[in-house]
Tab-separated table of C-alpha atoms in Angstrom:
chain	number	residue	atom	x	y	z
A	1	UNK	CA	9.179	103.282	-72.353
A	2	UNK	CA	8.992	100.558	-69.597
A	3	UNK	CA	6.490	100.810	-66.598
A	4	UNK	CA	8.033	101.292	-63.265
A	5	UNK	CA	5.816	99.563	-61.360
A	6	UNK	CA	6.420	95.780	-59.566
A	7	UNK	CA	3.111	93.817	-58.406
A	8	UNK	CA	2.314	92.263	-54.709
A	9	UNK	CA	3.112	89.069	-54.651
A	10	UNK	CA	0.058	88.665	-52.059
A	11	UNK	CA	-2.138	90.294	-55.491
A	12	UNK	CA	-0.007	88.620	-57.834
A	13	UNK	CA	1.524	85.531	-57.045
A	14	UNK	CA	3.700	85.132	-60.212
A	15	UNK	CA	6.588	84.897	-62.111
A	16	UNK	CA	6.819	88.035	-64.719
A	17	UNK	CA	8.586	86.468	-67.763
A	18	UNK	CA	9.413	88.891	-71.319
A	19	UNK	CA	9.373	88.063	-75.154
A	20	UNK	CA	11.010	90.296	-77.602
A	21	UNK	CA	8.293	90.887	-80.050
A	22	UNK	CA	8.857	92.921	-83.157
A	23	UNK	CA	7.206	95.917	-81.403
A	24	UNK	CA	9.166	95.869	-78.066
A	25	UNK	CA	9.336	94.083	-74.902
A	26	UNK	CA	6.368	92.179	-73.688
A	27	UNK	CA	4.982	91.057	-70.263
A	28	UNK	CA	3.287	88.133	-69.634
A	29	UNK	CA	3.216	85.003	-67.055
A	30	UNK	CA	3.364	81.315	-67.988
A	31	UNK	CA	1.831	79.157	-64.445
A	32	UNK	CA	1.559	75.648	-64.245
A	33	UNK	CA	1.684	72.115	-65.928
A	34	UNK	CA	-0.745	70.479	-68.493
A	35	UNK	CA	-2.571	71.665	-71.327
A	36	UNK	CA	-2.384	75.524	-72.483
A	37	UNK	CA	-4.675	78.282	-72.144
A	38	UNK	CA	-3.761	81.566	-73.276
A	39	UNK	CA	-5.530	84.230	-71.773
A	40	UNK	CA	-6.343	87.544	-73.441
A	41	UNK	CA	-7.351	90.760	-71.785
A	42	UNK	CA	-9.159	93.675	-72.996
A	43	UNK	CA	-8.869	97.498	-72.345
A	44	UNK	CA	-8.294	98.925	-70.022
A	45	UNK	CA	-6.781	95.467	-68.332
A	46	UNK	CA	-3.899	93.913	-68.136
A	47	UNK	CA	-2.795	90.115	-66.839
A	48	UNK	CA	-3.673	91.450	-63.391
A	49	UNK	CA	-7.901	90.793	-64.700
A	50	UNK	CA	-6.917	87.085	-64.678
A	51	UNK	CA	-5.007	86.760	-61.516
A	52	UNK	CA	-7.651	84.149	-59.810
A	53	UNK	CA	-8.540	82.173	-62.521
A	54	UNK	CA	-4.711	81.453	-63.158
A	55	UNK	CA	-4.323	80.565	-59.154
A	56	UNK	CA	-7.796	78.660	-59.450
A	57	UNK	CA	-6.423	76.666	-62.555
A	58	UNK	CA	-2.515	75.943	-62.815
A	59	UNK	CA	-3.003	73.252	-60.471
A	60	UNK	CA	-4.024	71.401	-63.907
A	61	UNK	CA	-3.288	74.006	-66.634
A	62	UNK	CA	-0.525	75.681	-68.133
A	63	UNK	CA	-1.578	79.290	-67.590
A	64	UNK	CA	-0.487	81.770	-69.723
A	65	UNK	CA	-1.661	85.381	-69.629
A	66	UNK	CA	-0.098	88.138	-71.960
A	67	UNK	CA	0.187	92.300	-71.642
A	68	UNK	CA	0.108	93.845	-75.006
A	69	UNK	CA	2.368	96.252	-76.057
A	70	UNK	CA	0.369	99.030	-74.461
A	71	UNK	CA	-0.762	97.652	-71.792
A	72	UNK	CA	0.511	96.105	-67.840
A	73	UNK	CA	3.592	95.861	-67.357
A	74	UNK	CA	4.628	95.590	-71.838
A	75	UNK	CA	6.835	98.329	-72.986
A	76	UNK	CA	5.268	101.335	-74.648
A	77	UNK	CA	7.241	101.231	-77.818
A	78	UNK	CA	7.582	104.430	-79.885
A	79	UNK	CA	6.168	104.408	-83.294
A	80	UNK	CA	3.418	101.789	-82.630
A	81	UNK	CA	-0.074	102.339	-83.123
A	82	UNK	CA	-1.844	100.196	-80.507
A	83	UNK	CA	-4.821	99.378	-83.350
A	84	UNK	CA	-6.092	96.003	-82.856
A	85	UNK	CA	-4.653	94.686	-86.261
A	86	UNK	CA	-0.949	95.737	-84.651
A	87	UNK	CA	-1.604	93.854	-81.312
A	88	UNK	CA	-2.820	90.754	-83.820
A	89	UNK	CA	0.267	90.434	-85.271
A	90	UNK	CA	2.341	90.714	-82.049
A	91	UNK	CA	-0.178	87.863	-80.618
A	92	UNK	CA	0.398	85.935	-82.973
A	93	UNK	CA	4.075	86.720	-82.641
A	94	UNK	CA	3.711	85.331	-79.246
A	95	UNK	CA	2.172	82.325	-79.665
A	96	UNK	CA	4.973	81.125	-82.420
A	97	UNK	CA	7.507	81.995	-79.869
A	98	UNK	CA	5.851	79.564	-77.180
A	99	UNK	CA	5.166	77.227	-79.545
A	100	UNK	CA	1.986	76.765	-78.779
A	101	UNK	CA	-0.011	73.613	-79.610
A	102	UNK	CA	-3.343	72.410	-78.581
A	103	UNK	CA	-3.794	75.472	-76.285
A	104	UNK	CA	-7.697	76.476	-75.439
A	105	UNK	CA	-7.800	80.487	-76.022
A	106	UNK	CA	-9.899	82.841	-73.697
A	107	UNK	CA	-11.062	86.213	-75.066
A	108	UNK	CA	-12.541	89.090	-73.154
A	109	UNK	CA	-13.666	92.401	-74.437
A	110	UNK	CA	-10.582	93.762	-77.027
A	111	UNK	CA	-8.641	90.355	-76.064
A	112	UNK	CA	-11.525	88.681	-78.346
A	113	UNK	CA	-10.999	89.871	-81.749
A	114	UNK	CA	-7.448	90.123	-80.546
A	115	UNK	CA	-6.777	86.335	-79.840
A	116	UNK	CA	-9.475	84.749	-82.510
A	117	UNK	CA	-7.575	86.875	-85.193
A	118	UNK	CA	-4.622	85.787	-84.253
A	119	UNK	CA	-6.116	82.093	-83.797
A	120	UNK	CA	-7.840	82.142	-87.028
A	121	UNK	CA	-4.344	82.053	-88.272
A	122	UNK	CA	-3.611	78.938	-86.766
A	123	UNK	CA	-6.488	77.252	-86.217
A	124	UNK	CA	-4.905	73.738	-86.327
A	125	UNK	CA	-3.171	74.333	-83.373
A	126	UNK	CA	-6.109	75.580	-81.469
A	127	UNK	CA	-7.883	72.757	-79.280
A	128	UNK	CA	-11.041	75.250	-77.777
A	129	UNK	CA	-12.121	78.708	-77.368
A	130	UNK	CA	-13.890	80.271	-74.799
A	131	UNK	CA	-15.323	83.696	-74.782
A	132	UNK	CA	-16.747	85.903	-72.151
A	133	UNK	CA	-18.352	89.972	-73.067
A	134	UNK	CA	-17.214	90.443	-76.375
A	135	UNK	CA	-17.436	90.490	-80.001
A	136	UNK	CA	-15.614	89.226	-83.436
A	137	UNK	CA	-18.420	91.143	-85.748
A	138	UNK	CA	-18.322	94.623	-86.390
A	139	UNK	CA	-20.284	96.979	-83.531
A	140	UNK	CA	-23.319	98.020	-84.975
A	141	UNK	CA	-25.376	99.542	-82.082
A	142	UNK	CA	-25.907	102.977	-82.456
A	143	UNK	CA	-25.022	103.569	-78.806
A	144	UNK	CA	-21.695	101.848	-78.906
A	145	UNK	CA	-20.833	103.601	-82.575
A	146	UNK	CA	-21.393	106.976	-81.007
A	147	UNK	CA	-19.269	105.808	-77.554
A	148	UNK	CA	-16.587	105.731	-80.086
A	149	UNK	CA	-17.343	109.093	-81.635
A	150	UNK	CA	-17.302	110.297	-78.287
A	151	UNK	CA	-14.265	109.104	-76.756
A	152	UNK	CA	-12.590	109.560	-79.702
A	153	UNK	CA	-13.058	113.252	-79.302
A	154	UNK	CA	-10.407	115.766	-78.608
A	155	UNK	CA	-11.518	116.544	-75.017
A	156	UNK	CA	-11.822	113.280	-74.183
A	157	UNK	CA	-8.620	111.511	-75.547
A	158	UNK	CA	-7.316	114.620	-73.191
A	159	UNK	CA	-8.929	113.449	-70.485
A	160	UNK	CA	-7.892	109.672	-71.189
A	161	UNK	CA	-4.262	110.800	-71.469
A	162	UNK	CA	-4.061	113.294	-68.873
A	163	UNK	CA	-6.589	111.782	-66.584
A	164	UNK	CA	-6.766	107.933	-66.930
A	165	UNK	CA	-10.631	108.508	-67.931
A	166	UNK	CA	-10.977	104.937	-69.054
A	167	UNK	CA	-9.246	103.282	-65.274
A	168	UNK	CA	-11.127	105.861	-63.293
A	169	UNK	CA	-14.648	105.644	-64.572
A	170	UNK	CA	-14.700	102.753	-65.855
A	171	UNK	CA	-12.760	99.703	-64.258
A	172	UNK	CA	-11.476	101.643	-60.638
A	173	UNK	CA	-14.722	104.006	-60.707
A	174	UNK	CA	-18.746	103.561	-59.476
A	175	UNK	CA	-18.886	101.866	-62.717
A	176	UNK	CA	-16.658	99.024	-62.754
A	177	UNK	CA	-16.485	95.600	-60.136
A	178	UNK	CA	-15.865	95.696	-56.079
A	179	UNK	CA	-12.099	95.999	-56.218
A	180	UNK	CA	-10.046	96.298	-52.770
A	181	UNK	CA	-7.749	100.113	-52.669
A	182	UNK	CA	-4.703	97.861	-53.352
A	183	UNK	CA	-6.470	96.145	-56.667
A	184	UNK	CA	-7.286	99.483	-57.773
A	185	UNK	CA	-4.230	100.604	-57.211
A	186	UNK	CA	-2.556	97.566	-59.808
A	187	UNK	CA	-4.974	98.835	-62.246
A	188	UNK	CA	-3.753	102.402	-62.039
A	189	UNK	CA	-0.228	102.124	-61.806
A	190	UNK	CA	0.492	100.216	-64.935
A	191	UNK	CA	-0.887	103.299	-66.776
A	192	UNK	CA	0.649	105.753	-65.002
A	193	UNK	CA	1.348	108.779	-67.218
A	194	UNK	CA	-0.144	110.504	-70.237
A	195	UNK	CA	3.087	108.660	-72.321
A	196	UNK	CA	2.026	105.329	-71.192
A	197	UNK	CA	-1.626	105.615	-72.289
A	198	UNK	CA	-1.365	105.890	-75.619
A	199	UNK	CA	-3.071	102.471	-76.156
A	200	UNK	CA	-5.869	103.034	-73.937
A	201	UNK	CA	-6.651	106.145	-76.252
A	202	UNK	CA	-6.699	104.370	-79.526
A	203	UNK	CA	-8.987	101.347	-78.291
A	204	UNK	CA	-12.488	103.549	-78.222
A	205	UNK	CA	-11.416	104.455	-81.981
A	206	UNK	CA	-11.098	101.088	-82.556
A	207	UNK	CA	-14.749	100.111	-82.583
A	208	UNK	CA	-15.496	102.133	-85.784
A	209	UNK	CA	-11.670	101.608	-87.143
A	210	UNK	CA	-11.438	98.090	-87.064
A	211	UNK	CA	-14.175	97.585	-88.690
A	212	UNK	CA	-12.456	95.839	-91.652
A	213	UNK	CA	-10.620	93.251	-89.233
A	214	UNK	CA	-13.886	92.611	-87.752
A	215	UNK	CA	-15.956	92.251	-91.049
A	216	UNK	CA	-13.327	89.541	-91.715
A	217	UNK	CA	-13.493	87.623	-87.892
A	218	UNK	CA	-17.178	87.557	-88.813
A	219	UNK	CA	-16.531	85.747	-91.696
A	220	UNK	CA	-13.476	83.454	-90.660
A	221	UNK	CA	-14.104	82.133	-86.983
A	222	UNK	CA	-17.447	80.442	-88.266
A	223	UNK	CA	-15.410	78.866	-90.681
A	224	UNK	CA	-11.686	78.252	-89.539
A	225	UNK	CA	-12.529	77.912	-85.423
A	226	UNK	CA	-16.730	77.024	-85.897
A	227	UNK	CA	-16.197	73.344	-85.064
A	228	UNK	CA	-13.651	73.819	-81.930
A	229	UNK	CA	-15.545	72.880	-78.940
A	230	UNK	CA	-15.936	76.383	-77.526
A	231	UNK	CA	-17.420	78.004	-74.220
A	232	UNK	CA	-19.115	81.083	-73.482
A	233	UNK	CA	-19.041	82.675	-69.903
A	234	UNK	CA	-21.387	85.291	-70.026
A	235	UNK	CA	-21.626	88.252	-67.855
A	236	UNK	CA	-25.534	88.825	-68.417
A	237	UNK	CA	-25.778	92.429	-66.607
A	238	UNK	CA	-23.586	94.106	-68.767
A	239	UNK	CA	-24.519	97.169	-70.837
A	240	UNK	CA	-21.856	97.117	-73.456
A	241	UNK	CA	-22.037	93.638	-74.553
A	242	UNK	CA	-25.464	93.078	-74.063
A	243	UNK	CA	-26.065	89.315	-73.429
A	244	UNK	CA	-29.302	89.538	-75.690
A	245	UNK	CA	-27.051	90.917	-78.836
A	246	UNK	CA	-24.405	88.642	-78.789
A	247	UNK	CA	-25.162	85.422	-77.663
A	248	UNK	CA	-27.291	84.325	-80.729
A	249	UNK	CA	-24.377	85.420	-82.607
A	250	UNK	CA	-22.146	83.352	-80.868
A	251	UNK	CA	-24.674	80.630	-81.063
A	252	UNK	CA	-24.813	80.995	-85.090
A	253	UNK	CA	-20.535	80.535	-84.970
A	254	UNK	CA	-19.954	77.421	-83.436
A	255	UNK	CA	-21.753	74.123	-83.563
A	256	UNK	CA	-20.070	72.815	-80.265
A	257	UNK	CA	-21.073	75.044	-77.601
A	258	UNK	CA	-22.002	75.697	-74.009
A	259	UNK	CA	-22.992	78.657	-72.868
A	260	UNK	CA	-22.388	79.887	-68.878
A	261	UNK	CA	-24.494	82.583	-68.103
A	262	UNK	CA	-23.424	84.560	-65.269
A	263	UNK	CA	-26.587	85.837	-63.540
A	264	UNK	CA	-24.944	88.812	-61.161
A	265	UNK	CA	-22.080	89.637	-63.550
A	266	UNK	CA	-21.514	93.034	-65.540
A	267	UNK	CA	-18.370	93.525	-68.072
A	268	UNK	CA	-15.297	92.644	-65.898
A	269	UNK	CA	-16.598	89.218	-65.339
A	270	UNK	CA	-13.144	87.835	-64.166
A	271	UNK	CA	-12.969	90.404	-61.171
A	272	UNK	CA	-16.922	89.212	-60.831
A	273	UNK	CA	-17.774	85.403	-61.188
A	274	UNK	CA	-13.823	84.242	-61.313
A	275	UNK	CA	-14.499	80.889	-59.691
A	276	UNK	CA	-17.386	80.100	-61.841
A	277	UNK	CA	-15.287	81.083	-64.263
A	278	UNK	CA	-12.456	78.353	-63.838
A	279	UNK	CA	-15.219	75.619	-62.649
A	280	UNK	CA	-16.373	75.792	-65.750
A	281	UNK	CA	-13.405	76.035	-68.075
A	282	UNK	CA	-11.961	72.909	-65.767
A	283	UNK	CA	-15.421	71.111	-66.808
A	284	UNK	CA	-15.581	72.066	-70.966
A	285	UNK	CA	-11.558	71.117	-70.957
A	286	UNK	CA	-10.552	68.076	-69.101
């Protein structure tokens, strides 16, 4: 299944463009002229998370921000599992298709383990990285483990499907960043039905299911992507990816690195600190 829904251009100023990936039709934009980022969201986002640092950086970039199958405005295909090993391969899929060479990668949240994995792959075609509130290691905090336990449950996965628990509470809810009625409503009406949720409900399972692909990130960014100049943008109030956890992990990964911490930020640091965000992925990648 498709999702019926068409942005505002006032919200979202851009072209929508498709790839036929092996899993179904997929969304993404491609802004701008110069070198290529590729800019990968987490759950429960979509390209829409990205929307200012693309206007604040195509003026010099080539901007390109992809919807996994799943997710915005990608097609829901049937028989797919949504686990972050499946949206690897269909990244990677993506990135062949463009031809991508040279291109600096941004990660957030899921769209970390999703893009290094997929960069690992080809690391010789990957000029920088830059990271912001997430994680290529497998989740050890007992808090986050039993998050997973939790959401994995049978009421909640109700609740996710039926309810759009994970928009509500967590991105569109007292929870989540300021975000105008008509933002909230671009968050919410690219998951608009239990059918087209079925990603957001595997991605809590995730954390303890992926744990193999993320034993192996641990493992292979240090050593495939460790000496890529890299950035970290750090949202330092956030509860999930705790600033105090993961930054001496990124620290121990890569031997070129800068770290941005941003003071006021929580999780959604794009919808948060979005022109310190571009400022400083305009000064790590002339």
């Amino acid at each position: 299944m498709m999702v019926d829904f068409v942005p505002d251009p006032g919200l979202y100023p851009f072209t929508s463009r498709w790839f036929e990936s092996s899993a179904g039709t997929v969304h993404y934009i491609d802004e701008g002229d110069g070198p290529p980022i590729l800019l990968c969201h987490g759950s429960p986002t979509w390209s829409f998370l990205y929307r200012h640092i693309v206007t604040g950086l195509r003026d010099r970039y080539r901007c390109i921000a992809v919807d996994y199958p799943g997710f915005g405005l990608s097609e829901r295909p049937d028989g797919f599992g949504y686990t972050i090993a499946e949206l690897t391969r269909v990244l990677g899929e993506f990135i062949d298709h463009l031809e991508l060479d040279e291109f600096v990668l941004m990660g957030h949240d899921w769209g970390g383990p999703i893009g290094l994995s997929a960069a690992t792959a080809r690391a010789e075609r990957v000029r920088g990285i830059v990271l912001g509130n997430t994680a290529f290691w497998p989740i050890e905090p007992l808090a986050n483990r039993m998050f997973s336990v939790l959401m994995s449950s049978r009421p909640v996965q109700r609740r996710i499907l039926e309810r759009n628990l994970l928009v509500e509470q967590f991105l569109v809810g007292k929870y989540g960043p300021a975000l105008t009625a008509a933002e909230a409503e671009h968050y919410r009406q690219v998951q608009p039905t239990p059918d087209a949720r079925r990603g957001l409900s595997v991605m809590p399972k995730e954390i303890r299911a992926a744990r193999p692909l993320l034993e192996e990130l641990a493992v292979n960014v240090p050593r495939l992507l460790g000496d890529k100049p890299t950035l970290a943008v750090w949202g330092m109030q956030d509860i999930v990816f705790r600033p105090k956890t993961c930054l001496p992990k990124i620290r121990d990964a890569f031997t070129d690195l800068e770290i941005v911490e941003l003071t006021d930020a929580k999780h959604f640091i794009q919808e948060d600190a979005s022109d310190r965000i571009a400022t400083a992925i305009a000064a790590r990648f002339p």
